[in-house]
Amino acid sequence: MKTIISTDKAPAAIGPYSQANLINGILYISGQIPFNNESGKIEEGIEKATHQVMKNLEFILTEAGLSFKNVVKSTIFLKNMDDFAAMNEIYASYLDADNYPARETVQVSCLPRNVEIEISMIAHQF
């Protein structure tokens, strides 16, 4: 059974997709960008942007009754790989060092709304 997960704390989908889908105990979270729903603005600068993306992901995880401890896989898209170290430090601060998920990070030429970072995640109900 598929359950669509949605929260007004994270950015609404800007296309034909859901924020997340929960299927058989696995949560598939669509890529999140650094849009701040409270301010209605994109957070700029890799540090602020990464924090906002992680907050948006956390809002969705929480809505599904999960946390970062349930994340088993992340995909990170960066506009500039020179931002990797700063992003990586912030990303790691949200996770349990004894329970890091699998991950890949790739540089891309462009992201929606011309943001610097986008992250998607897969989490599992343990």
PDB file of C-alpha atoms in Angstrom:
ATOM      1  CA  MET A   1       0.000   0.000   0.000  1.00  0.00           C
ATOM      2  CA  LYS A   2       1.244   3.469  -0.903  1.00  0.00           C
ATOM      3  CA  THR A   3       0.741   6.453   1.410  1.00  0.00           C
ATOM      4  CA  ILE A   4       1.574   9.956   0.242  1.00  0.00           C
ATOM      5  CA  ILE A   5       3.408  11.922   2.941  1.00  0.00           C
ATOM      6  CA  SER A   6       3.026  15.687   2.885  1.00  0.00           C
ATOM      7  CA  THR A   7       3.671  18.517   5.325  1.00  0.00           C
ATOM      8  CA  ASP A   8       3.186  22.242   4.970  1.00  0.00           C
ATOM      9  CA  LYS A   9       6.462  22.768   6.869  1.00  0.00           C
ATOM     10  CA  ALA A  10       8.485  21.671   3.819  1.00  0.00           C
ATOM     11  CA  PRO A  11       8.233  23.141   0.313  1.00  0.00           C
ATOM     12  CA  ALA A  12       5.209  22.028  -1.679  1.00  0.00           C
ATOM     13  CA  ALA A  13       5.890  20.038  -4.812  1.00  0.00           C
ATOM     14  CA  ILE A  14       6.403  22.344  -7.802  1.00  0.00           C
ATOM     15  CA  GLY A  15       5.545  19.647 -10.324  1.00  0.00           C
ATOM     16  CA  PRO A  16       3.778  16.311 -10.729  1.00  0.00           C
ATOM     17  CA  TYR A  17       5.351  14.561  -7.720  1.00  0.00           C
ATOM     18  CA  SER A  18       4.826  14.071  -3.978  1.00  0.00           C
ATOM     19  CA  GLN A  19       7.063  15.242  -1.157  1.00  0.00           C
ATOM     20  CA  ALA A  20       7.363  11.597  -0.162  1.00  0.00           C
ATOM     21  CA  ASN A  21       5.776   8.170  -0.592  1.00  0.00           C
ATOM     22  CA  LEU A  22       5.642   5.489   2.094  1.00  0.00           C
ATOM     23  CA  ILE A  23       5.470   2.000   0.623  1.00  0.00           C
ATOM     24  CA  ASN A  24       5.811  -1.195   2.664  1.00  0.00           C
ATOM     25  CA  GLY A  25       7.736   0.577   5.427  1.00  0.00           C
ATOM     26  CA  ILE A  26      10.097   2.404   3.062  1.00  0.00           C
ATOM     27  CA  LEU A  27       9.902   6.192   2.755  1.00  0.00           C
ATOM     28  CA  TYR A  28      11.047   7.694  -0.541  1.00  0.00           C
ATOM     29  CA  ILE A  29      11.612  11.448  -0.119  1.00  0.00           C
ATOM     30  CA  SER A  30      11.763  13.644  -3.211  1.00  0.00           C
ATOM     31  CA  GLY A  31      14.707  15.985  -3.603  1.00  0.00           C
ATOM     32  CA  GLN A  32      14.505  18.935  -1.240  1.00  0.00           C
ATOM     33  CA  ILE A  33      15.880  22.357  -2.070  1.00  0.00           C
ATOM     34  CA  PRO A  34      16.728  25.161   0.398  1.00  0.00           C
ATOM     35  CA  PHE A  35      13.320  26.821   0.243  1.00  0.00           C
ATOM     36  CA  ASN A  36      12.252  28.196   3.631  1.00  0.00           C
ATOM     37  CA  ASN A  37       8.470  27.934   3.932  1.00  0.00           C
ATOM     38  CA  GLU A  38       8.362  30.423   6.833  1.00  0.00           C
ATOM     39  CA  SER A  39      10.099  33.224   4.951  1.00  0.00           C
ATOM     40  CA  GLY A  40       9.029  32.160   1.465  1.00  0.00           C
ATOM     41  CA  LYS A  41      12.627  32.546   0.300  1.00  0.00           C
ATOM     42  CA  ILE A  42      15.485  30.402  -0.950  1.00  0.00           C
ATOM     43  CA  GLU A  43      18.346  30.219   1.565  1.00  0.00           C
ATOM     44  CA  GLU A  44      21.601  31.151  -0.152  1.00  0.00           C
ATOM     45  CA  GLY A  45      25.195  30.272   0.681  1.00  0.00           C
ATOM     46  CA  ILE A  46      26.035  26.590   0.995  1.00  0.00           C
ATOM     47  CA  GLU A  47      25.954  26.589   4.805  1.00  0.00           C
ATOM     48  CA  LYS A  48      22.478  28.143   5.145  1.00  0.00           C
ATOM     49  CA  ALA A  49      21.242  26.211   2.141  1.00  0.00           C
ATOM     50  CA  THR A  50      22.379  22.845   3.508  1.00  0.00           C
ATOM     51  CA  HIS A  51      20.826  23.528   6.919  1.00  0.00           C
ATOM     52  CA  GLN A  52      17.519  24.436   5.252  1.00  0.00           C
ATOM     53  CA  VAL A  53      17.520  21.320   3.070  1.00  0.00           C
ATOM     54  CA  MET A  54      18.201  19.135   6.103  1.00  0.00           C
ATOM     55  CA  LYS A  55      15.398  20.853   8.036  1.00  0.00           C
ATOM     56  CA  ASN A  56      13.009  20.266   5.138  1.00  0.00           C
ATOM     57  CA  LEU A  57      13.985  16.594   5.048  1.00  0.00           C
ATOM     58  CA  GLU A  58      13.508  16.369   8.817  1.00  0.00           C
ATOM     59  CA  PHE A  59      10.007  17.887   8.537  1.00  0.00           C
ATOM     60  CA  ILE A  60       9.046  15.154   6.068  1.00  0.00           C
ATOM     61  CA  LEU A  61      10.663  12.374   8.104  1.00  0.00           C
ATOM     62  CA  THR A  62       8.817  13.589  11.209  1.00  0.00           C
ATOM     63  CA  GLU A  63       5.504  13.702   9.331  1.00  0.00           C
ATOM     64  CA  ALA A  64       6.068  10.020   8.480  1.00  0.00           C
ATOM     65  CA  GLY A  65       6.911   9.198  12.114  1.00  0.00           C
ATOM     66  CA  LEU A  66      10.599   8.709  11.334  1.00  0.00           C
ATOM     67  CA  SER A  67      13.911  10.468  11.988  1.00  0.00           C
ATOM     68  CA  PHE A  68      17.354  10.715  10.436  1.00  0.00           C
ATOM     69  CA  LYS A  69      18.184   7.441  12.234  1.00  0.00           C
ATOM     70  CA  ASN A  70      15.842   5.704   9.774  1.00  0.00           C
ATOM     71  CA  VAL A  71      17.626   7.048   6.671  1.00  0.00           C
ATOM     72  CA  VAL A  72      19.361   4.312   4.686  1.00  0.00           C
ATOM     73  CA  LYS A  73      20.291   6.227   1.501  1.00  0.00           C
ATOM     74  CA  SER A  74      20.905   9.835   0.472  1.00  0.00           C
ATOM     75  CA  THR A  75      21.574  11.413  -2.887  1.00  0.00           C
ATOM     76  CA  ILE A  76      23.158  14.866  -2.888  1.00  0.00           C
ATOM     77  CA  PHE A  77      23.291  17.166  -5.888  1.00  0.00           C
ATOM     78  CA  LEU A  78      25.690  20.109  -5.697  1.00  0.00           C
ATOM     79  CA  LYS A  79      26.076  22.896  -8.206  1.00  0.00           C
ATOM     80  CA  ASN A  80      29.709  23.299  -7.181  1.00  0.00           C
ATOM     81  CA  MET A  81      31.833  20.451  -5.821  1.00  0.00           C
ATOM     82  CA  ASP A  82      34.009  23.094  -4.131  1.00  0.00           C
ATOM     83  CA  ASP A  83      31.130  23.296  -1.599  1.00  0.00           C
ATOM     84  CA  PHE A  84      31.531  19.618  -0.686  1.00  0.00           C
ATOM     85  CA  ALA A  85      33.487  20.066   2.580  1.00  0.00           C
ATOM     86  CA  ALA A  86      31.122  22.701   4.012  1.00  0.00           C
ATOM     87  CA  MET A  87      28.053  20.719   2.969  1.00  0.00           C
ATOM     88  CA  ASN A  88      29.488  17.469   4.295  1.00  0.00           C
ATOM     89  CA  GLU A  89      30.178  18.911   7.752  1.00  0.00           C
ATOM     90  CA  ILE A  90      26.625  20.254   8.089  1.00  0.00           C
ATOM     91  CA  TYR A  91      25.043  17.110   6.618  1.00  0.00           C
ATOM     92  CA  ALA A  92      26.957  14.934   9.107  1.00  0.00           C
ATOM     93  CA  SER A  93      25.835  17.087  12.049  1.00  0.00           C
ATOM     94  CA  TYR A  94      22.231  15.942  11.508  1.00  0.00           C
ATOM     95  CA  LEU A  95      23.108  12.241  11.475  1.00  0.00           C
ATOM     96  CA  ASP A  96      24.185   9.626  13.989  1.00  0.00           C
ATOM     97  CA  ALA A  97      27.897   8.923  13.389  1.00  0.00           C
ATOM     98  CA  ASP A  98      27.334   5.243  14.219  1.00  0.00           C
ATOM     99  CA  ASN A  99      24.547   4.960  11.674  1.00  0.00           C
ATOM    100  CA  TYR A 100      25.468   6.893   8.517  1.00  0.00           C
ATOM    101  CA  PRO A 101      23.349   6.068   5.463  1.00  0.00           C
ATOM    102  CA  ALA A 102      24.746   5.053   2.082  1.00  0.00           C
ATOM    103  CA  ARG A 103      25.239   8.091  -0.130  1.00  0.00           C
ATOM    104  CA  GLU A 104      26.458   9.569  -3.357  1.00  0.00           C
ATOM    105  CA  THR A 105      27.215  13.192  -4.115  1.00  0.00           C
ATOM    106  CA  VAL A 106      27.313  14.509  -7.654  1.00  0.00           C
ATOM    107  CA  GLN A 107      27.950  17.883  -9.220  1.00  0.00           C
ATOM    108  CA  VAL A 108      25.284  19.087 -11.611  1.00  0.00           C
ATOM    109  CA  SER A 109      25.153  22.091 -13.912  1.00  0.00           C
ATOM    110  CA  CYS A 110      21.767  23.358 -12.761  1.00  0.00           C
ATOM    111  CA  LEU A 111      19.108  22.647 -10.135  1.00  0.00           C
ATOM    112  CA  PRO A 112      15.477  23.792  -9.784  1.00  0.00           C
ATOM    113  CA  ARG A 113      15.193  27.501  -8.982  1.00  0.00           C
ATOM    114  CA  ASN A 114      18.945  27.707  -9.584  1.00  0.00           C
ATOM    115  CA  VAL A 115      19.701  26.560  -6.017  1.00  0.00           C
ATOM    116  CA  GLU A 116      23.106  25.341  -4.843  1.00  0.00           C
ATOM    117  CA  ILE A 117      22.024  21.998  -3.371  1.00  0.00           C
ATOM    118  CA  GLU A 118      19.287  19.380  -3.495  1.00  0.00           C
ATOM    119  CA  ILE A 119      19.093  16.213  -1.373  1.00  0.00           C
ATOM    120  CA  SER A 120      16.773  13.208  -1.612  1.00  0.00           C
ATOM    121  CA  MET A 121      16.567  10.380   0.908  1.00  0.00           C
ATOM    122  CA  ILE A 122      15.233   6.884   1.427  1.00  0.00           C
ATOM    123  CA  ALA A 123      14.309   5.858   4.962  1.00  0.00           C
ATOM    124  CA  HIS A 124      13.052   2.597   6.449  1.00  0.00           C
ATOM    125  CA  GLN A 125      10.694   1.926   9.339  1.00  0.00           C
ATOM    126  CA  PHE A 126      12.731  -0.365  11.580  1.00  0.00           C
TER     127      PHE A 126
END
